[in-house]
Coordinates of C-alpha atoms in Angstrom, one line a residue:
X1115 CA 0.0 0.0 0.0
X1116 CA 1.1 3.5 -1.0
X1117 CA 1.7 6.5 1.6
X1118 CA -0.5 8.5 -0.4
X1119 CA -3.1 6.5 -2.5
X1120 CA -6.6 8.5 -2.1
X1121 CA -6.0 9.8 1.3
X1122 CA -2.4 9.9 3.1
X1123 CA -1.2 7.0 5.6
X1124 CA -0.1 8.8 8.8
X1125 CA 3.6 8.0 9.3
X1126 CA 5.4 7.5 12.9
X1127 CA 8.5 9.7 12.3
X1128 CA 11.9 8.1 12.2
X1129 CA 14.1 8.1 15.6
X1130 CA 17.7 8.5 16.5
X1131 CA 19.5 7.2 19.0
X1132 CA 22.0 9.2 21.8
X1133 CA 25.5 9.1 20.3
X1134 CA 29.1 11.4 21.2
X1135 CA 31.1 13.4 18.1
X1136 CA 32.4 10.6 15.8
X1137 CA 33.8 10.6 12.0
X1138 CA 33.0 8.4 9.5
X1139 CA 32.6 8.8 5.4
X1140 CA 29.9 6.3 6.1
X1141 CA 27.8 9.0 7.6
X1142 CA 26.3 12.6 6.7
X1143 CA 25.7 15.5 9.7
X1144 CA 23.4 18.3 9.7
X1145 CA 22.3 20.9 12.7
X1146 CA 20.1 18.9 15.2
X1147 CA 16.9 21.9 15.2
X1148 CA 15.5 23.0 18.4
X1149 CA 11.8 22.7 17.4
X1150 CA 8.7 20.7 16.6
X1151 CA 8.9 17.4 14.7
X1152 CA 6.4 17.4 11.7
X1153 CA 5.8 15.2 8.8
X1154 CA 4.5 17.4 5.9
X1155 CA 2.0 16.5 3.4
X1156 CA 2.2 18.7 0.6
X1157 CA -1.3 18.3 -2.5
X1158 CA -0.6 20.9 -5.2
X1159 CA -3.4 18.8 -7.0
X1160 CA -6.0 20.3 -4.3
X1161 CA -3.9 23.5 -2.8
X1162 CA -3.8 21.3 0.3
X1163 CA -1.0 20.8 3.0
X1164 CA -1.1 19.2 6.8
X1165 CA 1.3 18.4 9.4
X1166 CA 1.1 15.6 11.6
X1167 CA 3.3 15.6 15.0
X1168 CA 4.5 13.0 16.8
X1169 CA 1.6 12.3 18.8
X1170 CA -0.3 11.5 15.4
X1171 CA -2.0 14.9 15.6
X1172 CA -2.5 17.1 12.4
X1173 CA -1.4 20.8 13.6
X1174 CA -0.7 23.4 10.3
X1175 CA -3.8 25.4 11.6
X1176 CA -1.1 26.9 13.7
X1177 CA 1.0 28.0 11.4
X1178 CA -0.8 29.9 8.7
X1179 CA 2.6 31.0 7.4
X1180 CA 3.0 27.9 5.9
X1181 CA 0.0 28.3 3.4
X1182 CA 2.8 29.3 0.6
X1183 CA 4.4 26.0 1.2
X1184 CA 3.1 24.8 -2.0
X1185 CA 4.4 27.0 -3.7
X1186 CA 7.9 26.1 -2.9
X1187 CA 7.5 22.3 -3.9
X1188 CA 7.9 20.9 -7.6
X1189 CA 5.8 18.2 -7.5
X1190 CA 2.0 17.3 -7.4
X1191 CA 2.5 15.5 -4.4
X1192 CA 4.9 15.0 -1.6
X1193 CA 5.4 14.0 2.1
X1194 CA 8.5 15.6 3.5
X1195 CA 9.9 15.3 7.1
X1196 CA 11.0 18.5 9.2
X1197 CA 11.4 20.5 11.4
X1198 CA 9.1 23.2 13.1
X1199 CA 11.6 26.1 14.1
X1200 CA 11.0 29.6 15.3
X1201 CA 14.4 32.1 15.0
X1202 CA 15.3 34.4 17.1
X1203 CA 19.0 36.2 15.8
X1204 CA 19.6 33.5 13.8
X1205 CA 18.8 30.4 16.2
X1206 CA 16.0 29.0 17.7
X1207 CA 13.8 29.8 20.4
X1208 CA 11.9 27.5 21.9
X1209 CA 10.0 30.0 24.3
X1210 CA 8.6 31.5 21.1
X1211 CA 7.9 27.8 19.4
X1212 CA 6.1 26.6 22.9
X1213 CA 3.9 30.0 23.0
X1214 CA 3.2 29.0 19.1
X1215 CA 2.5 25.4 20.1
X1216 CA 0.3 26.0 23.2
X1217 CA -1.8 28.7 20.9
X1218 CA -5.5 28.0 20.0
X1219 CA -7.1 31.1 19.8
X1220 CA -7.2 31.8 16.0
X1221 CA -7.0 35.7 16.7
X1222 CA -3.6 35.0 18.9
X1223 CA -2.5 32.2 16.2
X1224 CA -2.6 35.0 13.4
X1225 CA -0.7 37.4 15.5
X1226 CA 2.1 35.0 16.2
X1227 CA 2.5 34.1 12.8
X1228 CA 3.3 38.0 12.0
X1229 CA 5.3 38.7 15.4
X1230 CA 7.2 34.9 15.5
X1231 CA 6.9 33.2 12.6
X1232 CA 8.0 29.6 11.8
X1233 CA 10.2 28.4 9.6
X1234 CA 9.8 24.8 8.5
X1235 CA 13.6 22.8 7.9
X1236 CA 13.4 20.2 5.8
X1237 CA 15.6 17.3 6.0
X1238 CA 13.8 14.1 4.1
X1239 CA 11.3 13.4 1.6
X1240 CA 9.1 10.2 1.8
X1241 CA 7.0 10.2 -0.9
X1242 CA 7.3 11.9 -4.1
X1243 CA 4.5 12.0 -7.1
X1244 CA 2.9 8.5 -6.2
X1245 CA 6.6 7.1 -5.3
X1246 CA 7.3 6.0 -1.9
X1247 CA 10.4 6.7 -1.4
X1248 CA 11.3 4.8 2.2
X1249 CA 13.2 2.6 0.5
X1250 CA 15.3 4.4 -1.7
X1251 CA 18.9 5.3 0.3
X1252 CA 19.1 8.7 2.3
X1253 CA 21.7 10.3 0.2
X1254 CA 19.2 9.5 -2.6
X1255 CA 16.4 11.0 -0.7
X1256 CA 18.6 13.9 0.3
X1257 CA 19.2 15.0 -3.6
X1258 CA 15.5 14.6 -4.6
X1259 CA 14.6 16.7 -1.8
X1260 CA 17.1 19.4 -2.8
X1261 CA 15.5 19.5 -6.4
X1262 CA 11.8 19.5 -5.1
X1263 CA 11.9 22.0 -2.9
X1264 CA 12.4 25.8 -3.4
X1265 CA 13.9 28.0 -0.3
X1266 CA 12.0 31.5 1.3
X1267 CA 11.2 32.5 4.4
X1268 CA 9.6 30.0 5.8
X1269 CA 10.8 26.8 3.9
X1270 CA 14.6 25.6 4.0
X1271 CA 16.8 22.8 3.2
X1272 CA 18.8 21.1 5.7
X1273 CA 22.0 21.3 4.7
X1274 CA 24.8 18.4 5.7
X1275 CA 28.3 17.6 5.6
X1276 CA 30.0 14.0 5.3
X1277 CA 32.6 12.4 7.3
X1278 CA 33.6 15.4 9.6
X1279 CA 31.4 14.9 12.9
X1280 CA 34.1 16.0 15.3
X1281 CA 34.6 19.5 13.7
X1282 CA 31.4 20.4 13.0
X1283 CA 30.0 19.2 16.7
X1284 CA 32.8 21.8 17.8
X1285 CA 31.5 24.3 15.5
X1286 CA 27.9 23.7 16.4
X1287 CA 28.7 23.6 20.1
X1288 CA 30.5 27.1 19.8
X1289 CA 27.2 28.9 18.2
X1290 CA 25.1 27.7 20.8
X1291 CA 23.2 25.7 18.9
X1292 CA 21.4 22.2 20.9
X1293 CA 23.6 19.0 18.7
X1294 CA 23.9 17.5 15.8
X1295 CA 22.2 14.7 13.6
X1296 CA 24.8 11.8 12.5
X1297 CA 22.4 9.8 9.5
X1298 CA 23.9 6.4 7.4
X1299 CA 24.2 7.7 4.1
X1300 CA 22.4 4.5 2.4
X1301 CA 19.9 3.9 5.1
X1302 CA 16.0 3.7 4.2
X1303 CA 13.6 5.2 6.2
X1304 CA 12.2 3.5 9.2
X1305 CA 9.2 4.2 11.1
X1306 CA 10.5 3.8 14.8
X1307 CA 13.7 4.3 16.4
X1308 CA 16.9 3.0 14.5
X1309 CA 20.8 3.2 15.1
X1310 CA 21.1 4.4 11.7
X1311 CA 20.1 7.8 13.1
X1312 CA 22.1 9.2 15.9
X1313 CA 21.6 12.4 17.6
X1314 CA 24.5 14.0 19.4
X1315 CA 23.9 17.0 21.9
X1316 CA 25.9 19.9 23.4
X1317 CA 24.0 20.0 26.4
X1318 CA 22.4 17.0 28.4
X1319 CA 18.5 17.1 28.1
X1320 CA 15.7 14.5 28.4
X1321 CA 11.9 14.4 28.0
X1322 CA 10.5 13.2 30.8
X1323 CA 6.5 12.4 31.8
X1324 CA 5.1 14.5 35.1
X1325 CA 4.1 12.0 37.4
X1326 CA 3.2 14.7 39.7
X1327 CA 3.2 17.9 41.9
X1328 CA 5.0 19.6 45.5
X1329 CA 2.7 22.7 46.1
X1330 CA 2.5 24.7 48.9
X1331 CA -0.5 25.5 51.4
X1332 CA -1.5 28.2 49.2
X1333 CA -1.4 25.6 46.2
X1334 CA 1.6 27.9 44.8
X1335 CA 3.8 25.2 42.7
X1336 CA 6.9 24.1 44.4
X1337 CA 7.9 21.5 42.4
X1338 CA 7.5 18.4 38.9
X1339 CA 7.6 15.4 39.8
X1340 CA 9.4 13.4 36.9
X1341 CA 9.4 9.9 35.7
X1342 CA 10.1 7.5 32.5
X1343 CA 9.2 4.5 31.0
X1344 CA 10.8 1.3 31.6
X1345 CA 10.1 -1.7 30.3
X1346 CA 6.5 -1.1 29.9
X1347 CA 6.4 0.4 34.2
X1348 CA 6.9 4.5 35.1
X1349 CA 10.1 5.2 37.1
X1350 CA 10.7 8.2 39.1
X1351 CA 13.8 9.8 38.2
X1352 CA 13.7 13.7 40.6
X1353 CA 11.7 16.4 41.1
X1354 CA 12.3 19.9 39.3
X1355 CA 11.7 23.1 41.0
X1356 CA 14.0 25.4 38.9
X1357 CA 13.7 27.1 35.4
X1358 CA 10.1 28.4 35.5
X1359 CA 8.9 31.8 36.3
X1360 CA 5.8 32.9 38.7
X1361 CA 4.1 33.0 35.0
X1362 CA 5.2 29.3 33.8
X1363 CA 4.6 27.7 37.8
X1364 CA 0.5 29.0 37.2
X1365 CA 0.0 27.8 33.9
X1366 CA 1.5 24.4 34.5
X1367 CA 0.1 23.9 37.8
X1368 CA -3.4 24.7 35.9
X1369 CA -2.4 22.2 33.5
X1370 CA -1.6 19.9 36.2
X1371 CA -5.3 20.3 38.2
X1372 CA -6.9 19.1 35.1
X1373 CA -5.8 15.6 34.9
X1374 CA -7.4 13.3 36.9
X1375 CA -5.7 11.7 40.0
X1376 CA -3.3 8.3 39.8
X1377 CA -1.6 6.2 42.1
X1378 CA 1.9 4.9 41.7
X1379 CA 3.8 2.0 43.8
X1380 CA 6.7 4.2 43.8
X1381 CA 9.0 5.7 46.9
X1382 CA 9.1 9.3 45.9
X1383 CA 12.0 9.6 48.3
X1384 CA 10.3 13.1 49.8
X1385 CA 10.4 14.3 53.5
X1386 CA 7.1 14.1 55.7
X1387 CA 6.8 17.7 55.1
X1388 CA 6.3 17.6 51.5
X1389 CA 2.6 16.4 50.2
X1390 CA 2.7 15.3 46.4
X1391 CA -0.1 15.3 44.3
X1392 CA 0.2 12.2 42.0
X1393 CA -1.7 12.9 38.4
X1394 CA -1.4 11.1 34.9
X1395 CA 1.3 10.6 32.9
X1396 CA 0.4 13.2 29.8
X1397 CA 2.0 16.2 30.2
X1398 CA 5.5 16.1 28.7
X1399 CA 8.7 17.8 29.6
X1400 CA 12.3 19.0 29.0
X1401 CA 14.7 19.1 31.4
X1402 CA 18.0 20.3 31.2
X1403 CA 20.6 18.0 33.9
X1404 CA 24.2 17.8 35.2
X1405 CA 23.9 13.8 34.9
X1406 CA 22.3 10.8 35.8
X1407 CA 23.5 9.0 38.7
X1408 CA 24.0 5.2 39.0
X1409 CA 20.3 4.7 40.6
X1410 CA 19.5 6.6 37.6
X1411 CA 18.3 9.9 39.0
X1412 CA 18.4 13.0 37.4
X1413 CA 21.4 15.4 39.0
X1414 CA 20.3 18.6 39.4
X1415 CA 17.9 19.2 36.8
X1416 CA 15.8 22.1 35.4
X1417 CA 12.9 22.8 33.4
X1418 CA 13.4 23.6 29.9
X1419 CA 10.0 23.6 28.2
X1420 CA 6.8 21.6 27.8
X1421 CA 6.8 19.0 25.1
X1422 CA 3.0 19.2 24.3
X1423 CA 4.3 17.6 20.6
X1424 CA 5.9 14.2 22.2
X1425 CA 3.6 11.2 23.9
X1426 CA 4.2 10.2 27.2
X1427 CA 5.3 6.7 26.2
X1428 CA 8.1 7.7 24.5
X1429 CA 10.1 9.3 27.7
X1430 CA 12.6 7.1 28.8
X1431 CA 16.4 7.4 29.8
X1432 CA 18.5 7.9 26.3
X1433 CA 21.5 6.0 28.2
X1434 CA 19.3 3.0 28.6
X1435 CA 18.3 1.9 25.1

């Protein structure tokens, strides 16, 4: 069956795996993007384009920049795989991409596209014209995607380099930027996680499930209770009371009241004068940490962002896999 006979299959992105700077002819490196993971679906034939996230969920009424997509592809049909990004002085910024993300007011959605708009990166196409192209090698894919596509504003190719991962790590690292991408040259496209994507960061981060909440008599937020998957079961890995303002501690702890209550056989490892408030595993988030120790607890960590793109299932420790 085709990814795009009458209407389009939806596709589980393709996942890397945690990797340090290496060199190898065998494989090509691009910038690792700080955004929001989106496979596009691009119908000249009908003016027609969606984006589906990783939690399955169409989202391009968000982003009404990307109506002139189309107009930038050569072809009647195509699925590409990207890269949500907003810039800010010539990287991205995830505060804007999560206010972007979080937005469902169509009068607010309108104004962000004007005041912070997104940029989609391209780095894959998938199917091309009524041609699946999944199996057809990535330096293959890379080329076709290059010739279909036409750069603006809001629409650009991701670029790459062979061989050198050591070098251009350093030269990533240096800009600020989060990591790079180190992909097989002949690998095919798999739906899933595979080693023939790796993803190699400058700064340790994780997605991690809230399991819970520390507030305080006056229900003021003190602190996330975090957890992953493994093997199937939620572990507790810390708590996180750092990297969110007055502003951020409301509108997760909002968030947070909604869900309905859960238990968990786990020892939260929390003094009798701290009261938790156990909830279920949906909202997602990133945390920025100094390490994970041998029990496999995060080392003072901090809140980064919510990750309302990712599914809870699909947090677990990168070192473990």
């Amino acid at each position: 069956m085709s990814l795009w006979d009458n209407e389009p299959v939806l596709i589980k992105p393709m996942l890397a795996f945690p990797a340090k700077p290496f060199d190898s002819k065998d494989y090509l490196m691009e910038i690792k993007y700080d955004g929001t993971r989106g496979i596009a679906y691009l119908d000249n034939e009908n003016k027609k384009l969606m984006l589906l996230n990783r939690r399955g969920k169409f989202f391009q009424y968000r982003y009404p920049e990307f109506s002139n997509l189309l107009d930038n592809i050569n072809a009647k049909r195509a699925i590409l795989d990207g890269e949500v990004v907003v810039f800010k002085d010539g990287k991205p910024d995830f505060y804007e991409l999560e206010k972007r993300e979080q937005t469902e007011n169509a009068s607010k959605i309108e104004l962000f596209s004007k005041i912070s708009p997104a940029v989609y990166v391209a780095f894959d196409i998938l199917h091309l014209n009524g041609e699946d192209l999944l199996n057809r090698p990535l330096i293959e894919r890379k080329k076709l995607l290059e010739e279909t596509l036409s750069e603006d504003n809001y629409l650009i190719y991701s670029r790459y380099v062979i061989g050198k991962g050591k070098e251009f790590f350093s030269k990533i690292k240096r800009k600020g930027l989060e990591g790079i991408m180190a992909k097989k040259i002949d690998s095919f496209y798999q739906q899933g996680r595979s080693k023939d994507w790796l993803k190699i960061k400058a700064t340790n981060t994780l997605d991690a499930v809230v399991i819970g909440y520390i507030a305080s008599d006056k229900e003021d937020l003190s602190a996330l209770l975090l957890g992953v998957y493994e093997k199937g079961k939620i572990k507790y890995i810390g708590r996180i009371g750092t990297g969110f303002d007055e502003e951020k501690r409301k509108e997760i702890l909002a968030m947070l009241k909604k869900l309905g209550r859960y238990n968990y056989n786990i020892d939260l490892r929390l003094g009798k004068d701290k009261k938790a408030f156990m909830v279920k595993p949906e909202v997602v988030v990133e945390v920025k940490y100094m390490e994970i120790t041998k029990d496999k607890m995060l080392r003072a960590p901090s809140f980064v962002r919510i990750r309302s793109d990712k599914p809870a299932k699909e947090c677990i420790l990168e070192g473990e896999l």
